[in-house]
Short mmCIF file of C-alpha atoms in Angstrom, two decimals:
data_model
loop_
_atom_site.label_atom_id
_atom_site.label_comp_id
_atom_site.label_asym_id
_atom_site.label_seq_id
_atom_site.Cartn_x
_atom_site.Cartn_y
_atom_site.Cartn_z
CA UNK A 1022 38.67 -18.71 21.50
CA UNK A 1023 41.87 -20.71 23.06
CA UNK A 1024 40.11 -21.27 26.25
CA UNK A 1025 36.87 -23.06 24.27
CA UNK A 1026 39.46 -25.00 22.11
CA UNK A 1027 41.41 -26.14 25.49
CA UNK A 1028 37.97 -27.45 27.09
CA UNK A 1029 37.27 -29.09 23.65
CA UNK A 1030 40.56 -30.82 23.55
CA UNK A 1031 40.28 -32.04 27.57
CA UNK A 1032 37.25 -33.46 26.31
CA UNK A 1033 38.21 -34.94 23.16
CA UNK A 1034 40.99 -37.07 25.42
CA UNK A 1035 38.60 -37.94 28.05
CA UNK A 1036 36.23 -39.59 25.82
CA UNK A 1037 38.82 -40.70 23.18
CA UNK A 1038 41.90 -41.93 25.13
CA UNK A 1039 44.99 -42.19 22.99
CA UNK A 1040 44.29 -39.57 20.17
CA UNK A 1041 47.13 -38.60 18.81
CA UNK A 1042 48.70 -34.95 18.21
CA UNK A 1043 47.68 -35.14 14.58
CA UNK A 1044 44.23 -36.53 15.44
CA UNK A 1045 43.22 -33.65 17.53
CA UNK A 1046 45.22 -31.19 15.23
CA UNK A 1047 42.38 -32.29 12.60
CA UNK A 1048 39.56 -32.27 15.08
CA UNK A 1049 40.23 -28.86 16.21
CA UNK A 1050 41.72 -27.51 13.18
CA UNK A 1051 44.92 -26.73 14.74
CA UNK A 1052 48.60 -27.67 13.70
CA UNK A 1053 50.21 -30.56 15.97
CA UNK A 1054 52.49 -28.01 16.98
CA UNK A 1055 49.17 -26.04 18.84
CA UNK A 1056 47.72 -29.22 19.69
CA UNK A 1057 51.23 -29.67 22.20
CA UNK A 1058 51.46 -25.83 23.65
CA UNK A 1059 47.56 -26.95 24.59
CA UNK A 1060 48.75 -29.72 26.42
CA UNK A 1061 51.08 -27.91 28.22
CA UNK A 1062 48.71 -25.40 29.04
CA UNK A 1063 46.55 -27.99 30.19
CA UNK A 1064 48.80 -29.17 32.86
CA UNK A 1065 49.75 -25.69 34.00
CA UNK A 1066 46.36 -25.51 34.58
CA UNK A 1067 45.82 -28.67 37.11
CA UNK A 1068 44.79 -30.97 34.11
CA UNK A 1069 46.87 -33.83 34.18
CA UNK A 1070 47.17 -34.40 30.36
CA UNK A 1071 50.25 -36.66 29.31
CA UNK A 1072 51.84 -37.94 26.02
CA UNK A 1073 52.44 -41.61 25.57
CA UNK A 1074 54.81 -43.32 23.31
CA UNK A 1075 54.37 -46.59 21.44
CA UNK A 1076 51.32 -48.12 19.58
CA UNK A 1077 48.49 -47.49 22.66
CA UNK A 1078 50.23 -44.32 22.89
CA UNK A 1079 49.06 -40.72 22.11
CA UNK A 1080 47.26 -38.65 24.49
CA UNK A 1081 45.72 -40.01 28.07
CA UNK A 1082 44.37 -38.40 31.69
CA UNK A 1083 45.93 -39.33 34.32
CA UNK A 1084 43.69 -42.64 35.47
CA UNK A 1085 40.62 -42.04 37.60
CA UNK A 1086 40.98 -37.97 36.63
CA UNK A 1087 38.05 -36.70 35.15
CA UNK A 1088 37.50 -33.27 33.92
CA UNK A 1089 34.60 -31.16 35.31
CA UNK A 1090 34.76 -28.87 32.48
CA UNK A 1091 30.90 -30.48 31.83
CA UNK A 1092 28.72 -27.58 32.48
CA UNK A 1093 26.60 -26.20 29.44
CA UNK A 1094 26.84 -22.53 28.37
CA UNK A 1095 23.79 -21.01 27.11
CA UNK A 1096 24.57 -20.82 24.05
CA UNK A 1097 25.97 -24.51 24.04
CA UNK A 1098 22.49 -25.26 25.53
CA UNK A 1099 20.50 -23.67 22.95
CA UNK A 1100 22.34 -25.41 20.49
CA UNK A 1101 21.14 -29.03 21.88
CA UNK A 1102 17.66 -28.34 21.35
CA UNK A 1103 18.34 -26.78 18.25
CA UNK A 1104 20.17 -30.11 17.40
CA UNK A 1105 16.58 -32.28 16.63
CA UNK A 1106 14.70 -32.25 13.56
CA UNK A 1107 11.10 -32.88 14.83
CA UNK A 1108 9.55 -34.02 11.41
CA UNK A 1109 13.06 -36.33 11.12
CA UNK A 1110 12.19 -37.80 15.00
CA UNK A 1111 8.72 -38.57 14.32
CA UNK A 1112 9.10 -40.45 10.90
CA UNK A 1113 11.76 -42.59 12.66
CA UNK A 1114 9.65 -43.38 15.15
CA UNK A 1115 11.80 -41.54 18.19
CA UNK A 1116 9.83 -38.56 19.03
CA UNK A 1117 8.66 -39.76 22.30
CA UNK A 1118 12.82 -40.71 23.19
CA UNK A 1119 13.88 -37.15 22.19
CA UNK A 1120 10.88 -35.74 24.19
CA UNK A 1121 12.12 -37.87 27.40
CA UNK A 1122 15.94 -37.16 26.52
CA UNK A 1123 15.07 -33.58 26.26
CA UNK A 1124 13.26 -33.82 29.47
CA UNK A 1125 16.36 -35.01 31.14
CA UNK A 1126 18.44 -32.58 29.62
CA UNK A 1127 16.03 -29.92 30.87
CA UNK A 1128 16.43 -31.35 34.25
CA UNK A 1129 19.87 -31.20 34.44
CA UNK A 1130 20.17 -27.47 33.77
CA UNK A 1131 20.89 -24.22 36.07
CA UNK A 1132 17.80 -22.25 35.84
CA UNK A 1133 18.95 -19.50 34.20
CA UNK A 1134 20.32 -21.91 31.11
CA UNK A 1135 17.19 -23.70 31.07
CA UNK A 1136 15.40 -20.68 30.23
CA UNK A 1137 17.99 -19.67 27.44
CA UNK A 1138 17.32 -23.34 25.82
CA UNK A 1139 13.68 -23.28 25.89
CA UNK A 1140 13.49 -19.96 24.26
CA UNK A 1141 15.35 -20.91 21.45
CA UNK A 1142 12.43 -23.66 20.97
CA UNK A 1143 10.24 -20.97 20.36
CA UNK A 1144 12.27 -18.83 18.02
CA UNK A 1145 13.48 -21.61 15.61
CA UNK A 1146 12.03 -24.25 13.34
CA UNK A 1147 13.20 -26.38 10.78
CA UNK A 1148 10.84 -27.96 7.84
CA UNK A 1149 12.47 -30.24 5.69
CA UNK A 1150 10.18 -30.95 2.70
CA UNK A 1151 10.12 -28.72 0.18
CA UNK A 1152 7.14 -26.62 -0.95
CA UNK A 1153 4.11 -28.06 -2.61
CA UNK A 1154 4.44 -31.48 -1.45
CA UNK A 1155 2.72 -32.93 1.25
CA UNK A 1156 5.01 -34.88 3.79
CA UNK A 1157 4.07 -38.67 4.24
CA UNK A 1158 6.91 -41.13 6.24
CA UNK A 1159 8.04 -44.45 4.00
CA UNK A 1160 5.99 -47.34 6.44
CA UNK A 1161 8.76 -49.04 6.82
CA UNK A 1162 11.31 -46.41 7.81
CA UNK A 1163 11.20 -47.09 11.56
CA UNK A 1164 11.80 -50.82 11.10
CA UNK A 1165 14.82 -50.32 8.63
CA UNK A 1166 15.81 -47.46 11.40
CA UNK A 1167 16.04 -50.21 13.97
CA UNK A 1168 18.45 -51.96 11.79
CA UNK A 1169 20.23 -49.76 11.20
CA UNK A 1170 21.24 -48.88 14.79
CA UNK A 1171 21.51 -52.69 15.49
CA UNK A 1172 23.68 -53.31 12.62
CA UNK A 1173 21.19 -56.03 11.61
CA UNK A 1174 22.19 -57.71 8.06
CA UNK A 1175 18.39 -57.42 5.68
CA UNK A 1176 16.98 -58.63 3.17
CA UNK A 1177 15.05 -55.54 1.29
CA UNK A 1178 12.98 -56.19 -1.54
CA UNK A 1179 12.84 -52.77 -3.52
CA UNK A 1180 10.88 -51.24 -6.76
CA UNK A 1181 13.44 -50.19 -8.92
CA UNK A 1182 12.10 -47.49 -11.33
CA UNK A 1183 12.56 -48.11 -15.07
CA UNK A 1184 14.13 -45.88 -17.65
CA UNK A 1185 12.66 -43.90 -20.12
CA UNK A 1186 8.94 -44.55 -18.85
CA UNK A 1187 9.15 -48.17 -18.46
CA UNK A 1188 7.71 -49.58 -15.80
CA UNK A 1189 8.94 -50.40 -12.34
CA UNK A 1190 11.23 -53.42 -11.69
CA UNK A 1191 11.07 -55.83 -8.41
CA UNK A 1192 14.59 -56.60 -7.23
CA UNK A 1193 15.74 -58.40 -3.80
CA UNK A 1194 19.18 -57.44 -2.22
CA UNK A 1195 20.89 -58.35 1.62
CA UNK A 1196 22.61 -55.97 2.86
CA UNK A 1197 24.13 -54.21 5.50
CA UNK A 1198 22.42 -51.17 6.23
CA UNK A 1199 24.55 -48.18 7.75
CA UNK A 1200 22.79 -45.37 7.83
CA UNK A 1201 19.64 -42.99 6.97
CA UNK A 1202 19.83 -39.42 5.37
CA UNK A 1203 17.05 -37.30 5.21
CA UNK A 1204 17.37 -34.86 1.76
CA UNK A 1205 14.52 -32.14 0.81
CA UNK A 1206 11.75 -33.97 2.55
CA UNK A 1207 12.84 -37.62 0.85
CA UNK A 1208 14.32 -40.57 2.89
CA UNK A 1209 16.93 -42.41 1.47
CA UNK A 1210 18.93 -45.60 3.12
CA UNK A 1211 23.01 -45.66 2.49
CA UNK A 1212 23.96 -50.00 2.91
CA UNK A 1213 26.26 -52.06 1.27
CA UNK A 1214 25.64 -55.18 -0.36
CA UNK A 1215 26.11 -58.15 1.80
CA UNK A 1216 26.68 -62.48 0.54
CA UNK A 1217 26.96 -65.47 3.05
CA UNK A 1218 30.60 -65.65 3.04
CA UNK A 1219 30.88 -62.21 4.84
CA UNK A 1220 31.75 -60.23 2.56
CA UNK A 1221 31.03 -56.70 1.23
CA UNK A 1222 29.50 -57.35 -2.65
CA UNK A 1223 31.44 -60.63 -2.65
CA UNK A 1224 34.17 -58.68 -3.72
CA UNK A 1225 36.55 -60.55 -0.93
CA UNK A 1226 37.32 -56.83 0.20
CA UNK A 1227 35.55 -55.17 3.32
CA UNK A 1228 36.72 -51.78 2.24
CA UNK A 1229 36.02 -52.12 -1.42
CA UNK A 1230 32.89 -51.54 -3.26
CA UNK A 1231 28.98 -52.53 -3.19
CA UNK A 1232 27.20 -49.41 -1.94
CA UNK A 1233 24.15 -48.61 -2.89
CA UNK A 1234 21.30 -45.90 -2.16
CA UNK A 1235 18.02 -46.86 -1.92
CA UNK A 1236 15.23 -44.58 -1.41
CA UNK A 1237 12.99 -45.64 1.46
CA UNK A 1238 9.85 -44.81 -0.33
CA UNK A 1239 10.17 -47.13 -2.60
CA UNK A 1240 11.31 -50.40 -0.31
CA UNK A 1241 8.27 -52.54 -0.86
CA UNK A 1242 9.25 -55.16 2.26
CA UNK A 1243 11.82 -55.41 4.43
CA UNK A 1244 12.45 -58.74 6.87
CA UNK A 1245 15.68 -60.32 8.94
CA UNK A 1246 18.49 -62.10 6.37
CA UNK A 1247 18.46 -65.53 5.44
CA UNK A 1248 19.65 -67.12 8.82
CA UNK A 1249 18.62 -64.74 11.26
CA UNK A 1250 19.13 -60.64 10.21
CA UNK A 1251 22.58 -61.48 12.21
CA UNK A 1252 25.01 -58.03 12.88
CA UNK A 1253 27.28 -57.18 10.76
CA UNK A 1254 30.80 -55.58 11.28
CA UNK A 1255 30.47 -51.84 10.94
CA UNK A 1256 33.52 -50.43 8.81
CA UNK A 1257 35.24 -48.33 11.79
CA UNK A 1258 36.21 -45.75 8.89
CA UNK A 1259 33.35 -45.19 7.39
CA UNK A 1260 31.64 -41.55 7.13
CA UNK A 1261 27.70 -40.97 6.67
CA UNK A 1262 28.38 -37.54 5.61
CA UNK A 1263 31.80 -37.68 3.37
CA UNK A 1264 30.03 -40.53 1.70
CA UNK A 1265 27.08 -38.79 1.07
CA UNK A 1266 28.36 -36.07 -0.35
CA UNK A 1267 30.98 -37.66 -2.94
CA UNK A 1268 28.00 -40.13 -3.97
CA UNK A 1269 25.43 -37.29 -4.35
CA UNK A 1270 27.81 -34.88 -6.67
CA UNK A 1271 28.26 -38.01 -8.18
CA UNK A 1272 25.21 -38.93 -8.75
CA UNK A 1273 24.25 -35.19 -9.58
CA UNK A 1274 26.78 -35.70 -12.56
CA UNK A 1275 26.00 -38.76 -13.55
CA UNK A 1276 22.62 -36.95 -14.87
CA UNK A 1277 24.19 -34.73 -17.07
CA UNK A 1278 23.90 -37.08 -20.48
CA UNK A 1279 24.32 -34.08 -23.11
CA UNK A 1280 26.00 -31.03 -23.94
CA UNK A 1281 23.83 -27.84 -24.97
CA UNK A 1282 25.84 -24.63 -26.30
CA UNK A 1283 24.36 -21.18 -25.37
CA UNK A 1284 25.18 -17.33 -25.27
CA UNK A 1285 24.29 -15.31 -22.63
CA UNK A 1286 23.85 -12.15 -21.61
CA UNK A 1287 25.58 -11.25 -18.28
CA UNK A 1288 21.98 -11.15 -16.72
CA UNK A 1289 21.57 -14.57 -17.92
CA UNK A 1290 24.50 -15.57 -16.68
CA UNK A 1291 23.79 -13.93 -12.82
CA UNK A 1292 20.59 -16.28 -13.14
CA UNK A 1293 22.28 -19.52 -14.51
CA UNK A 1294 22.76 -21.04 -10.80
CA UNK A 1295 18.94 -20.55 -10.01
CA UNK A 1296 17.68 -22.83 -13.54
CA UNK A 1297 19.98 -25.03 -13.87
CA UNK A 1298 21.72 -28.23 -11.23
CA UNK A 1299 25.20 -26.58 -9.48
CA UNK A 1300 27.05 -29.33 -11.21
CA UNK A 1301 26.24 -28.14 -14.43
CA UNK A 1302 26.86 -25.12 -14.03
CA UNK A 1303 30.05 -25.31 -12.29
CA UNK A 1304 31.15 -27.41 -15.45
CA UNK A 1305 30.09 -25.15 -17.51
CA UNK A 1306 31.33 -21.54 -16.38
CA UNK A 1307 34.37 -23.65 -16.34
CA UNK A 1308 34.06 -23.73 -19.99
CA UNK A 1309 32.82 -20.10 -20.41
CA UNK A 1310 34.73 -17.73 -22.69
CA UNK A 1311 35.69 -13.76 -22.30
CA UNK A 1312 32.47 -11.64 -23.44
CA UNK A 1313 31.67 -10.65 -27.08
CA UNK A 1314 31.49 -7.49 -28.61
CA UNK A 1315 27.86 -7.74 -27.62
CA UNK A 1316 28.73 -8.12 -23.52
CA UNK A 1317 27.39 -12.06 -24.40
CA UNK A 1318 29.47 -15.14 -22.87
CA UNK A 1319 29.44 -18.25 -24.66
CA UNK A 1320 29.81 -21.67 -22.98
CA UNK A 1321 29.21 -25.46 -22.92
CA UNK A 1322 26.60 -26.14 -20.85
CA UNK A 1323 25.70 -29.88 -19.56
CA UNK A 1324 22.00 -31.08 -19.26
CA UNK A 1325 20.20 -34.05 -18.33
CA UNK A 1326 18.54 -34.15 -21.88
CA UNK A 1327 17.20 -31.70 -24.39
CA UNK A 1328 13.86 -32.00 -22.90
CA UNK A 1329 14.96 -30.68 -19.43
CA UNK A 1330 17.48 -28.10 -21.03
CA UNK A 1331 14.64 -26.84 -23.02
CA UNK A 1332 12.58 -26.00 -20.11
CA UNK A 1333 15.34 -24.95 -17.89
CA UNK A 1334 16.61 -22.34 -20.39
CA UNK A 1335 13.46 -21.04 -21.40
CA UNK A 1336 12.79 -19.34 -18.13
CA UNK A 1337 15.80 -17.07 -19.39
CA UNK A 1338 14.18 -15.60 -22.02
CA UNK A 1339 15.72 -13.59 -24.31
CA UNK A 1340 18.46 -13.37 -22.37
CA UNK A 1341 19.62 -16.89 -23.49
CA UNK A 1342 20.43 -17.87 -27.32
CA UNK A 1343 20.96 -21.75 -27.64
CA UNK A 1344 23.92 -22.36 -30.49
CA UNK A 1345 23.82 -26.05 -30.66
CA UNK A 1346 22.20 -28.64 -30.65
CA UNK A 1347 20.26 -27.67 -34.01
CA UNK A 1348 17.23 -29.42 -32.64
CA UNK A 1349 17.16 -27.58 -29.54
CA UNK A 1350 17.62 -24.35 -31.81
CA UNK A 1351 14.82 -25.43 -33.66
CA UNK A 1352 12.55 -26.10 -30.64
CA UNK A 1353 13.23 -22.79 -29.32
CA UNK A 1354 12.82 -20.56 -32.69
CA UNK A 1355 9.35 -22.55 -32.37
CA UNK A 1356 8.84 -21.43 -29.45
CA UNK A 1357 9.70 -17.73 -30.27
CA UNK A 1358 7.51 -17.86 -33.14
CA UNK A 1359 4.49 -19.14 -31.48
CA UNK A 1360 4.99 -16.63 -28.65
CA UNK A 1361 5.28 -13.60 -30.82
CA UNK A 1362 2.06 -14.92 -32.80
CA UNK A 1363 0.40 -15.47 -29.76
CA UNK A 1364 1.08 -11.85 -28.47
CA UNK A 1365 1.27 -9.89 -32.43
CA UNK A 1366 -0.53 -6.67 -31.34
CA UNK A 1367 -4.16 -6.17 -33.08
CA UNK A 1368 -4.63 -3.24 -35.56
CA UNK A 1369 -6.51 -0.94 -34.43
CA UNK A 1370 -10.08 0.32 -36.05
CA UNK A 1371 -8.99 3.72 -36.93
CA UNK A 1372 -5.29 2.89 -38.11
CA UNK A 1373 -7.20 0.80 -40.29
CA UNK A 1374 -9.93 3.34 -41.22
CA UNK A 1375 -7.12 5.77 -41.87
CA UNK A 1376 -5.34 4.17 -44.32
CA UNK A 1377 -9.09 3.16 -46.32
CA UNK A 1378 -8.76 7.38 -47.25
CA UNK A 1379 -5.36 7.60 -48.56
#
């Protein structure tokens, strides 16, 4: 384990001359006070690592050293082509780069490696989209791709879907896109909203607000700024993943417009996480209380809306009793009573016949 981290760090300051102790304490999840026994290591072992003081301080190589410490492990190998998502490649319009780059790669390795790469080819796959729904790339993904590696300022024109089944609205925004995610199968573009004087939003802040998420699939054109498509400045700081994340939980909550109260049984509430969004139910268990005399747990439970509460806890069963709302009460006692019609068992001809002699 110390010997991969040691490697990983010689790297890290080869490619990244001038990280700092704390810097690769946080890339290799080590304290600062590992991070300098590694150095020392380091040097013991021939690597000429050294500490600088000052602001273009932190850690160098000696100049014109550089490691060797480049050769691929099997497993590091296997990893690498691992690393692609084919489906991804293709929509994006890079599959024939990745085939070349992998090509190279290929090249490159000891014989024995190369054959411990290519076999993991064969043993793994990943499909994105989820069931039931057939795959199709947004047209104009590849050209919004190309942007976004160039750092090319659009103009996107985009079909912004209405609420509560009105119809889709045309809207035109610039901006700055900085990056693609790819999320169950659906492609969705992370920019920030860009105006002539340069700023982010025209909030006269760089780091301040003005992202937005658009999904590709429904950018209806997509052409070069007013002026050009010039680059913008990328924010240095910024984090396709961390943002993301925060933004999607966010968004994930931002759904959950009303509160339903239910009792469950402790069966029900095993199967909670696999009807209803994490958020929710993270909120709610937060909310849950100790267990009635029955063994039932009540809690506050958030949903998008009645409508999608009703058919989320109705896969439950019985093992679900909804408290409040009244009108979601009421829609399920409905419900009960129209199942137990439906399924009210027959009489039978001689139950019947038998009770025509007494």
């Amino acid at each position: 384990m110390r010997a991969a981290r040691l490697i990983r760090m010689a790297l890290l300051v080869q490619s990244n001359p001038g990280l700092t102790a704390a810097a690769l304490a946080r890339a290799l999840d080590v304290s600062e006070r590992t991070v300098i026994r590694d150095a020392q290591a380091l040097q013991e072992a021939g690597i000429p690592v050294r500490s600088e003081r000052g602001r273009t301080g932190g850690y160098h190589l000696a100049p014109g050293y550089r490691t060797r410490l480049t050769t691929l492990h099997p497993t590091e190998a296997e990893t690498l082509f691992l690393s692609g998502l084919p489906s991804a490649l293709r929509d994006l319009g890079l599959s024939e780069a990745a085939d070349t780059a992998r090509l190279k790669l290929t090249a490159t390795l000891l014989p024995s490696v190369r054959a411990s790469a290519e076999a993991s080819v064969r043993r793994f796959h990943l499909d994105a989209p989820a069931w039931f729904r057939e795959p199709s790339a947004p047209e104009l993904l590849p050209e919004l791709a190309r942007a976004v590696w160039s750092d090319r300022i659009v103009e996107l024109s985009y079909a912004r879907p209405g609420r509560d089944g009105s119809p889709a609205s045309a809207v035109s925004r610039v901006v700055e896109p900085y990056g693609l995610v790819l999320k169950a199968g659906t492609w969705y573009a992370v920019a920030r909203l860009h105006d002539r004087s340069g700023d982010a939003a025209g909030t006269g802040d760089r780091s301040g607000g003005g992202w937005r998420t658009y999904r590709v699939d429904r950018v209806t054109a997509l052409a070069p700024a007013p002026g050009g498509g010039e680059a913008f400045v990328r924010d240095a700081d910024f984090d396709l993943a961390a943002h993301w994340d925060a933004r999607s939980h966010e968004f994930a909550r931002a759904l959950l417009r009303t509160t339903v109260t239910v009792r469950l049984t402790s069966w029900g509430l095993g199967r909670l996480p696999a009807v209803v969004d994490g958020a929710a139910v993270e909120d709610a268990l937060a909310s849950a209380g100790a267990p009635d005399a029955d063994g039932r747990v009540t809690l506050a439970l958030p949903a998008e809306s009645e409508d999608v509460a009703h058919d989320q806890l109705a896969r439950l069963g019985a093992d679900v009793e909804v408290l409040a709302p009244a009108s979601l009460r009421a829609r399920f006692r409905e419900r009960a009573e129209a199942l137990a019609a439906l399924y009210r068992p027959e009489p039978s001809a001689g139950a019947s016949g038998a009770d025509g002699q007494r």
